[in-house]
XYZ file of C-alpha atoms in Angstrom:
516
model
C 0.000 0.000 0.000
C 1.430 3.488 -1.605
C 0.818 4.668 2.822
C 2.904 1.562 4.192
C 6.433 1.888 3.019
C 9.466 0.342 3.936
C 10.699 0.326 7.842
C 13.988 3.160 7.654
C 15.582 1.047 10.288
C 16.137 -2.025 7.614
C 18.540 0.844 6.284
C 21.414 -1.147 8.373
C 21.188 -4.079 6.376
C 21.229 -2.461 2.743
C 23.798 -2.071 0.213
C 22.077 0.341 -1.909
C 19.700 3.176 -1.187
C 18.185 4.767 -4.026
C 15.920 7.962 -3.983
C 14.698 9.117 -6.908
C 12.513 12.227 -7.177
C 12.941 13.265 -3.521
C 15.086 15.955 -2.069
C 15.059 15.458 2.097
C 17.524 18.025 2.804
C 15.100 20.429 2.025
C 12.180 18.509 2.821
C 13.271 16.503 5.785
C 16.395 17.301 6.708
C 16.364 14.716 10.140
C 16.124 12.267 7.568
C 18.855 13.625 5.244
C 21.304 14.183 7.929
C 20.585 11.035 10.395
C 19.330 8.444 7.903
C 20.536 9.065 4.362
C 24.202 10.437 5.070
C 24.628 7.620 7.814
C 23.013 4.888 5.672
C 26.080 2.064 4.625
C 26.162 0.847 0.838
C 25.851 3.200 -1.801
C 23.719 5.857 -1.922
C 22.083 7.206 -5.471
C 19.860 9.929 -6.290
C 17.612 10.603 -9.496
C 16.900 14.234 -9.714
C 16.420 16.748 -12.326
C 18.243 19.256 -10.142
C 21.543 18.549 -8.581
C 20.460 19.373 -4.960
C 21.648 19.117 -1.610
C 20.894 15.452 -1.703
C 22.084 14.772 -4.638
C 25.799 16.366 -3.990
C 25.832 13.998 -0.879
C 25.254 10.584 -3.206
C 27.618 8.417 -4.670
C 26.267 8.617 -8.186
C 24.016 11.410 -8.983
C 21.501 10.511 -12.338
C 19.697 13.422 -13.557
C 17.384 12.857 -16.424
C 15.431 15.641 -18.141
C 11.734 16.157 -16.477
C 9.905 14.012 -17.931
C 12.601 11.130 -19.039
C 12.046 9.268 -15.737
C 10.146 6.496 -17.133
C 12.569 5.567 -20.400
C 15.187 5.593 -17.544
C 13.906 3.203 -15.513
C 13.665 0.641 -18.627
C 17.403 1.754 -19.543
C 17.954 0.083 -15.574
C 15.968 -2.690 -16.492
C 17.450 -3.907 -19.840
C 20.607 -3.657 -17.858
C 19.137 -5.900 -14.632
C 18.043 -8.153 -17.058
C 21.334 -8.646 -19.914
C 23.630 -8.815 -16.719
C 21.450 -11.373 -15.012
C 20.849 -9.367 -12.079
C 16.953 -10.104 -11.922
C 15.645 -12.745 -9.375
C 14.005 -15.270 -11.664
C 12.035 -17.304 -9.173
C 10.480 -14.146 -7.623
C 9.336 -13.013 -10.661
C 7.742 -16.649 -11.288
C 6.025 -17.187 -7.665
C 5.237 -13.311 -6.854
C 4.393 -11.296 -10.348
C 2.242 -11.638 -13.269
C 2.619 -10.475 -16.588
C 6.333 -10.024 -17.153
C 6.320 -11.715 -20.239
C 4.117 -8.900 -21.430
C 6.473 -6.477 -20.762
C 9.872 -8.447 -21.456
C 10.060 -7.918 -24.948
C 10.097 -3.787 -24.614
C 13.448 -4.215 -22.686
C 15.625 -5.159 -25.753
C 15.479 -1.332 -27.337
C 16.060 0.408 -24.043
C 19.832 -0.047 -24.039
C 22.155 2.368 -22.146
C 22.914 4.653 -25.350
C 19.152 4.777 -26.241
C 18.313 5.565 -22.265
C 21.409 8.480 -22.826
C 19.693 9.568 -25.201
C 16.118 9.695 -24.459
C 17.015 11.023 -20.686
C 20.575 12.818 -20.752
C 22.038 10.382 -18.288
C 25.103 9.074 -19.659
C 25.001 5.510 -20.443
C 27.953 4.274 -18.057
C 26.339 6.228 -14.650
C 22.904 4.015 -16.184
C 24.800 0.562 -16.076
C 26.632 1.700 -12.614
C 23.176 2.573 -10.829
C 21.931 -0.499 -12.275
C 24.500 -2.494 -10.890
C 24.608 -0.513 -7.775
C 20.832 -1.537 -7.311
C 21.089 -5.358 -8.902
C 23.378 -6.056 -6.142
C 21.125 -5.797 -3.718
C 19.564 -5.689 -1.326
C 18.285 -2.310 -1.680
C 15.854 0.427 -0.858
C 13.933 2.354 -2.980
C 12.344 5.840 -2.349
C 9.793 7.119 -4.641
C 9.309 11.339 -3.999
C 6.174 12.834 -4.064
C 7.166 14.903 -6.670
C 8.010 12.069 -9.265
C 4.399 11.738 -9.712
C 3.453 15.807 -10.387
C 3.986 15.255 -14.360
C 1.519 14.689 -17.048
C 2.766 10.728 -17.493
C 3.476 10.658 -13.382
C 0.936 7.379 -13.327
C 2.890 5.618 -16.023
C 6.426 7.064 -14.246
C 5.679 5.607 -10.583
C 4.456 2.264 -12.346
C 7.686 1.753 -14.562
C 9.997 2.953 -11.329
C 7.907 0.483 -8.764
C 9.112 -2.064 -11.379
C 12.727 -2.033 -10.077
C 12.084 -4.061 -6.668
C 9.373 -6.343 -8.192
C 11.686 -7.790 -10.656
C 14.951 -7.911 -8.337
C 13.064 -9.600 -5.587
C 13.658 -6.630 -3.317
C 10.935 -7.047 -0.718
C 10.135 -9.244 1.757
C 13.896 -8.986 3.098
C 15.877 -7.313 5.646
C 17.316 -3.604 3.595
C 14.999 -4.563 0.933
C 11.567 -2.237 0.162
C 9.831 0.784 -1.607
C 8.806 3.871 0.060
C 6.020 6.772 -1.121
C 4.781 6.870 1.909
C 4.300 5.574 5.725
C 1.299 6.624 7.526
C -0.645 6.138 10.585
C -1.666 2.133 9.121
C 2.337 1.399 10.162
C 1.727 2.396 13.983
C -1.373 0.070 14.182
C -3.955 2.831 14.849
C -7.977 2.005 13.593
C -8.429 3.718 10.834
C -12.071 2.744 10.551
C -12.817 4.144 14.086
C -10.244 7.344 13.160
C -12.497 8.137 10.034
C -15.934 7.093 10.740
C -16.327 5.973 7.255
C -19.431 4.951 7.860
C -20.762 8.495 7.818
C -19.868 9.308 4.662
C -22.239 9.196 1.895
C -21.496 8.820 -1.807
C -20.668 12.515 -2.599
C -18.762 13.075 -5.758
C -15.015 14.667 -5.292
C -13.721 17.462 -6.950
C -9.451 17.560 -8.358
C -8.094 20.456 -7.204
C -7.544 20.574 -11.433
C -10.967 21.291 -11.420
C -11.242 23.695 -8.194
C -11.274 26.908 -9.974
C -14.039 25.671 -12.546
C -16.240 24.696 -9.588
C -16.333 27.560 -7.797
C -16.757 29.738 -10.934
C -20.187 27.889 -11.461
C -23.283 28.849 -8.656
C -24.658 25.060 -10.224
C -21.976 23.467 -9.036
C -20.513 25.517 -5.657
C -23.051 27.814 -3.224
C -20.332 27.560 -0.022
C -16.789 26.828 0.284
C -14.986 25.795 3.350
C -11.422 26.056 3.551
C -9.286 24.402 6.205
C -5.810 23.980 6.941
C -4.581 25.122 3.191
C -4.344 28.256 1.747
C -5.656 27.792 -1.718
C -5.196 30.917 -3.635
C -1.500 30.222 -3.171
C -0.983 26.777 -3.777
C -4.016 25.957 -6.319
C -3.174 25.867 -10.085
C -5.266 28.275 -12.719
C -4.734 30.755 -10.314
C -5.887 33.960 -12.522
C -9.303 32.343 -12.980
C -9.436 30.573 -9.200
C -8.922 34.262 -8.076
C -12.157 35.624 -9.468
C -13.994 32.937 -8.590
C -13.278 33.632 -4.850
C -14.476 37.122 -5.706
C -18.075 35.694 -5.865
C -20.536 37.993 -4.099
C -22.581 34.659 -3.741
C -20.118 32.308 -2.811
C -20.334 31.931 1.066
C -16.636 30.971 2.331
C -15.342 29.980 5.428
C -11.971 29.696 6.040
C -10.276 27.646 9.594
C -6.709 29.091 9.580
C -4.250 30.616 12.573
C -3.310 33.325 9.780
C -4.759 35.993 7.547
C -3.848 33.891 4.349
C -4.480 35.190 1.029
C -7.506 32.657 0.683
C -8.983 34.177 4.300
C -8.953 37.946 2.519
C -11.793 35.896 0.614
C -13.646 34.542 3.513
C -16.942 35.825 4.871
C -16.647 34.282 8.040
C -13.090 33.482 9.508
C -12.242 30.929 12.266
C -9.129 30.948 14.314
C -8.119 27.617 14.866
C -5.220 26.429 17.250
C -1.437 25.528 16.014
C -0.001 22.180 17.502
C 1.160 24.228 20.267
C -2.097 24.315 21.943
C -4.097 21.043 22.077
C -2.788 17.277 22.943
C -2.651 15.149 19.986
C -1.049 11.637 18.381
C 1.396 12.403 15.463
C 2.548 9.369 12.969
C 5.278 10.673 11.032
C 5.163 10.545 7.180
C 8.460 8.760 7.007
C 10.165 6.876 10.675
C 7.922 4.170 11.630
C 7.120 5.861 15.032
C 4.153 6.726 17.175
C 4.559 10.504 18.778
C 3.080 12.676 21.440
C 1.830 15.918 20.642
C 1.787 17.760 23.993
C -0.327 20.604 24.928
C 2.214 23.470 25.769
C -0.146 26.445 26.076
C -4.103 27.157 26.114
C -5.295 28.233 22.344
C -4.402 32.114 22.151
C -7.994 34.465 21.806
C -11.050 32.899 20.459
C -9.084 29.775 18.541
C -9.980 26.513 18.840
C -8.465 23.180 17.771
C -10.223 21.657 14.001
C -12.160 19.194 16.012
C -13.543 21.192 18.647
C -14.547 23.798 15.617
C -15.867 20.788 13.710
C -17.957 19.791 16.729
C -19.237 23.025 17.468
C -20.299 23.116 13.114
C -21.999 20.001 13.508
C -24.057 21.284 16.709
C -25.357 24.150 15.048
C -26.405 22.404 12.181
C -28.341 19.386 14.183
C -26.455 16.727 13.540
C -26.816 13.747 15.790
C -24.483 11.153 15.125
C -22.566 10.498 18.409
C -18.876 10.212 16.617
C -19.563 13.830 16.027
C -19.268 14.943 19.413
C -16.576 12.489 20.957
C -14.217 14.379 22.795
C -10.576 14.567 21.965
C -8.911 12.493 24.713
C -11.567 10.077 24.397
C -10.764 9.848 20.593
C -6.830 9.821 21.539
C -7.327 7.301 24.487
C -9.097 4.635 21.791
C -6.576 5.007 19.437
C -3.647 4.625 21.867
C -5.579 1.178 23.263
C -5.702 0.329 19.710
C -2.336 0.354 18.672
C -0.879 -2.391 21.649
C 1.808 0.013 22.239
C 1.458 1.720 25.525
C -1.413 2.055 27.696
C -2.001 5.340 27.793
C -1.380 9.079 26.307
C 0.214 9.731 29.371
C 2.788 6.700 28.824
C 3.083 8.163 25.434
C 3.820 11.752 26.416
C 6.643 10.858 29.039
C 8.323 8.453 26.411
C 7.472 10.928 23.458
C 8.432 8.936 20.657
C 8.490 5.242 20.184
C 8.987 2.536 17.534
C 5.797 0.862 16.305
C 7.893 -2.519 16.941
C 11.410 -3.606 18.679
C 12.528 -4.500 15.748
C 12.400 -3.303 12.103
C 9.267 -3.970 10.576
C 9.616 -6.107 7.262
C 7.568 -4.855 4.689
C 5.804 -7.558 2.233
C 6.982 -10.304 4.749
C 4.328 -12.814 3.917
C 4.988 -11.299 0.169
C 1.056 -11.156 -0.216
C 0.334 -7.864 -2.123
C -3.273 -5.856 -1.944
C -3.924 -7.128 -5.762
C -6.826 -9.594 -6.792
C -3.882 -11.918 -7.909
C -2.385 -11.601 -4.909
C 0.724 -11.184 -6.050
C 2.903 -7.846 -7.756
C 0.549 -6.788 -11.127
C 3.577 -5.630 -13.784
C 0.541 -6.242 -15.792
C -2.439 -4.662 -14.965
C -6.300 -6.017 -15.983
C -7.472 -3.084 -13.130
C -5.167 -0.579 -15.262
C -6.470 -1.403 -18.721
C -10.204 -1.055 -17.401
C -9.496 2.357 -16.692
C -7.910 3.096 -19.909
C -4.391 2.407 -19.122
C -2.045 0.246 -20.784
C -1.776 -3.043 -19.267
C 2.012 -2.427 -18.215
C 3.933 0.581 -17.797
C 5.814 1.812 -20.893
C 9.258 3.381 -21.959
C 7.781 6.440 -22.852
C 8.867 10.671 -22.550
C 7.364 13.745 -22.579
C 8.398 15.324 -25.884
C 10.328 18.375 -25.378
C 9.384 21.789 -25.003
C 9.232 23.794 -28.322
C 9.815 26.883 -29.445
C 12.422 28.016 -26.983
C 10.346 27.187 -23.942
C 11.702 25.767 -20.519
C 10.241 23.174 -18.465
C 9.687 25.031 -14.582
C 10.253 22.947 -12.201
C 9.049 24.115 -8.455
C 9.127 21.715 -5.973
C 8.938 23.463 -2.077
C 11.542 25.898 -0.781
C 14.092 24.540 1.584
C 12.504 27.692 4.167
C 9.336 26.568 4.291
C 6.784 24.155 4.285
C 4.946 24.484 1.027
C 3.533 28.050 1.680
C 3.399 27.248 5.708
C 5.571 29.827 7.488
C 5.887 31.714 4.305
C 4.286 34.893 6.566
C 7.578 34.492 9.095
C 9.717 37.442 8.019
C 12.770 36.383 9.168
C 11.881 33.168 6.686
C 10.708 35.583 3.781
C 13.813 37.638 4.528
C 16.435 34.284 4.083
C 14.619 33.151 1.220
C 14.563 36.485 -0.503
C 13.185 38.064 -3.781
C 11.226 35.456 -5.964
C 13.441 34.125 -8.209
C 14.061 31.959 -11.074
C 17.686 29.833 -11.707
C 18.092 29.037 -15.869
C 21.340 26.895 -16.579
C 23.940 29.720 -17.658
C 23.984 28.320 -21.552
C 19.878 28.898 -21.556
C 20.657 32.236 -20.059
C 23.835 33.337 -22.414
C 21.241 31.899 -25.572
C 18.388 34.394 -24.235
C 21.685 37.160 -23.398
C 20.416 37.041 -19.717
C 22.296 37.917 -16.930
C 22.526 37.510 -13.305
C 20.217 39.556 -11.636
C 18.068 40.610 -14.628
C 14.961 40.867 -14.089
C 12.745 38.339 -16.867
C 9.090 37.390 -17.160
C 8.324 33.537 -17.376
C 4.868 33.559 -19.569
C 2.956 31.058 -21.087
C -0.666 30.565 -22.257
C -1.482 30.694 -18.335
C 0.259 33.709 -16.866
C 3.045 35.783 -16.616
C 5.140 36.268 -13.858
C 8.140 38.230 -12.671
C 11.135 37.180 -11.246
C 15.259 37.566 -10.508
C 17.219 35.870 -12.538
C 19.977 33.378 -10.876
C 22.478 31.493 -12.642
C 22.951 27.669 -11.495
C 24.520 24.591 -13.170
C 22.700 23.037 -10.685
C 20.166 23.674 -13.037
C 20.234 21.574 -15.902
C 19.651 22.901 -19.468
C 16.156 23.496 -20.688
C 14.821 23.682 -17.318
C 13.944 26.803 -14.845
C 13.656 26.343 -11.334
C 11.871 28.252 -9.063
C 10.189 26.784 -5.721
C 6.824 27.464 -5.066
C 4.911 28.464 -1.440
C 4.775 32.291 -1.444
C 2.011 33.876 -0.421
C 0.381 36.100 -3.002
C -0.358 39.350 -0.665
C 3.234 39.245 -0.154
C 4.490 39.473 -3.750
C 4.450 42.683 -5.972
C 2.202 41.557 -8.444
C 0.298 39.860 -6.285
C 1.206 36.917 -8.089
C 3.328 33.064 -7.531
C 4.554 30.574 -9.398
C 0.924 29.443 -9.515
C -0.038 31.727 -11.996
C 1.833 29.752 -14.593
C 0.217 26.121 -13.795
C -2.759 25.489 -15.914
C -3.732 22.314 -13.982
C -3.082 20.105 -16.740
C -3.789 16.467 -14.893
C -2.074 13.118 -14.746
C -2.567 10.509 -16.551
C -3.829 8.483 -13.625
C -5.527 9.939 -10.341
C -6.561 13.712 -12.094
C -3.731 14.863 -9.892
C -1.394 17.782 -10.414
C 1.184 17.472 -13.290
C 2.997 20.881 -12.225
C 6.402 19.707 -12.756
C 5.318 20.101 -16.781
C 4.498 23.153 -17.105
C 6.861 24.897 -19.798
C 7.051 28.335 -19.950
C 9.033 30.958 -22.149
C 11.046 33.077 -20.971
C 12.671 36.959 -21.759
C 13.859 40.053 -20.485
C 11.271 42.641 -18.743
């Protein structure tokens, strides 16, 4: 399951960890530091951008955006000439890799070189590196944000099914772990049972729905800060505008989306109500500690949520349960400790002694049972059965492909109010590769506009060969009231979707860019 990764303790018994589309010395830098740096074996990194991480790995691989897929098949072919696959856990634990088989023999090293950039002797190393074995394998959030990201995770996820790395000590793949590691009922967390069959809506979509009074009367916004983060933002903008389109917004801060809100509702930070916290990536179970009462009027999400469903005569007893009811349940249910209080003086602890093996009974969630590589599920969706070798074509006409994955000083646009944040980070920018910028006769500190059919948007220019050529980079997460134009990287995303999930591909946009 894509929230049930692998244990990072097994990390002592692998020779290889790869991570590939994942950058945790900005996003997690605990992890980078304490687990990736210290990890034995050798460590490689698939990025686009030669970050932080990236400089600390033994072999750095960085295809062009949208290459990722053809890549992984380059590692493939070579698994599979140099007899690095595991043959019988292909035959007892997968089914249909004699469907996809036959696409290996074109993607050899100098056809991966060049389809991706990566040069065909760092393609056979990592592949060799990976063969080895055993290995773990770390699959970013990020690798998925591109218009083929379905078919990209699919051909990547490929790597441990067909080396037999699962089901081993310092074998496994990682997206995610959440709280279904720790033990916690899910069922009881989420009252499914309440829900009724309400269609959703892709934040793709978002702006479109609350344009239409057919489709959106009310909007309540909670814990994000949409106008910032939410793609077609020119067009998501007026919607909010609505003089009929009742919003509430549950925030601690006067975020651009709460300058839209009719009615806005303080609600607590962490600081200020007790809580259970499963981290997205250590297999742990945490204590969130009350430090402080909530500040003025705020209240927690769940006692706001419980005051909503008062007013509006709802019945349903789950509704009303109060918190360290809900967090004494959940703590019985998990067989850890015996109580939040046992929790809180401990703080954090391991949801077992020893590291949890992932796939140990090598049973997968599929109605085979056993690892898919060729998919009846996919193809009734309109997939292709198996994932394929194929790229995004290239941008044309001049244009760049923008990447912006999250600033290293800040938490998507969380804490991108704090001034002494803003003031480290400082002006928006944009980094070109100095070739794109000599071919456009850019300079350092010009200032350029990056426009496309979306937006326009202005921003320093930086030079960086960390940058690779044909792509600008510029992170995303500033808020909009505290830009010039009014205006983020946002403006330039217009929410073209995957092809699997309708989720964000914002890692293609391609823009064009010139002098102001």
């Amino acid at each position: 399951a894509s929230s049930q990764g692998f244990d990072p303790r097994t990390v002592a018994d692998a020779a290889c960890v790869m991570i590939w589309g994942a950058n945790p010395a900005a996003s997690g830098p605990h992890t980078f530091e304490h687990w990736f740096r210290d990890a034995p074996g050798m460590k490689i990194v698939v990025d686009p951008l030669k970050t932080e991480t990236a400089k600390a790995a033994d072999l750095h691989l960085q295809p062009y955006p949208g290459s990722d897929a053809p890549l992984a098949f380059a590692l493939l072919h070579v698994l599979h000439r140099d007899g690095l696959l595991d043959r019988a856990f292909i035959a007892d634990r997968t089914v249909g890799w004699e469907e996809l088989e036959p696409l290996l023999a074109e993607c050899i090293p100098a056809w991966g070189e060049a389809t991706t950039g990566v040069p065909a002797a760092a393609i056979e190393r990592a592949a060799h590196g990976y063969g080895a074995g055993p290995s773990l394998l770390w699959l970013g959030q990020g690798l998925q944000r591109q218009r083929m990201g379905g078919n990209v995770m699919r051909a990547c996820a490929l790597l441990p099914a067909v080396t037999g790395n699962l089901g081993k000590p310092g074998a496994g793949i990682y997206y995610l772990n959440g709280f279904a590691g720790a033990g916690l009922d899910d069922g009881y967390l989420t009252a499914s049972h309440l829900s009724h069959d309400v269609p959703t809506i892709s934040h793709m979509d978002l702006a479109d729905a609350l344009a239409d009074p057919a489709r959106s009367r009310a909007l309540v916004c909670w814990n994000m800060n949409v106008a910032a983060s939410a793609p077609r933002q020119r067009q998501l903008l007026q919607a909010l505008k609505r003089d009929d389109l009742f919003t509430v917004v549950i925030d601690l801060f006067q975020t651009d989306t709460a300058d839209y809100a009719d009615i806005v509702l303080p609600a607590a930070s962490f600081l200020e109500f007790d809580d259970l916290v499963t981290p997205y990536f250590q297999m742990m179970l945490s204590a969130q500690v009350k430090a402080m009462a909530p500040l003025g009027e705020s209240l927690p999400n769940q006692e706001i949520f419980r005051r909503l469903a008062r007013a509006m005569n709802f019945s349903d007893p789950e509704l009303y349960e109060p918190d360290a009811e809900i967090i004494a349940n959940l703590v019985r249910s998990t067989g850890l400790v015996e109580s939040f209080a046992e929790l809180a003086a401990k703080g954090s602890i391991p949801v077992s002694p020893e590291p949890r093996m992932q796939f140990a009974d090598l049973t997968f969630a599929t109605p085979s049972g056993k690892i898919e590589i060729a998919s009846a599920r996919a193809e009734a969706d309109g997939h292709p059965r198996t994932p394929l070798p194929l790229a995004d074509p290239r941008p044309a006409h001049g244009s760049l492909r923008l990447l912006s994955p999250a600033s290293s000083f800040t938490m998507n646009d969380s804490f991108a109010n704090v001034r002494k944040l803003a003031h480290r980070a400082g002006p928006p920018a944009v980094a070109l590769h100095p070739d794109d910028a000599a071919m456009r006769q850019l300079k350092e500190g010009d200032d350029v506009l990056l426009h496309n059919e979306s937006g326009e948007l202005r921003l320093l220019l930086t030079l960086s060969e960390d940058v690779p050529p044909g792509v600008a980079y510029s992170p995303k997460g500033r808020w909009l009231k505290q830009e010039a134009d009014r205006a983020n990287v946002n403006i330039l995303n217009g929410g073209m979707k995957t092809d699997m999930g309708e989720s964000s591909s914002v890692h293609s946009v391609e823009v064009a860019v010139s002098r102001v």
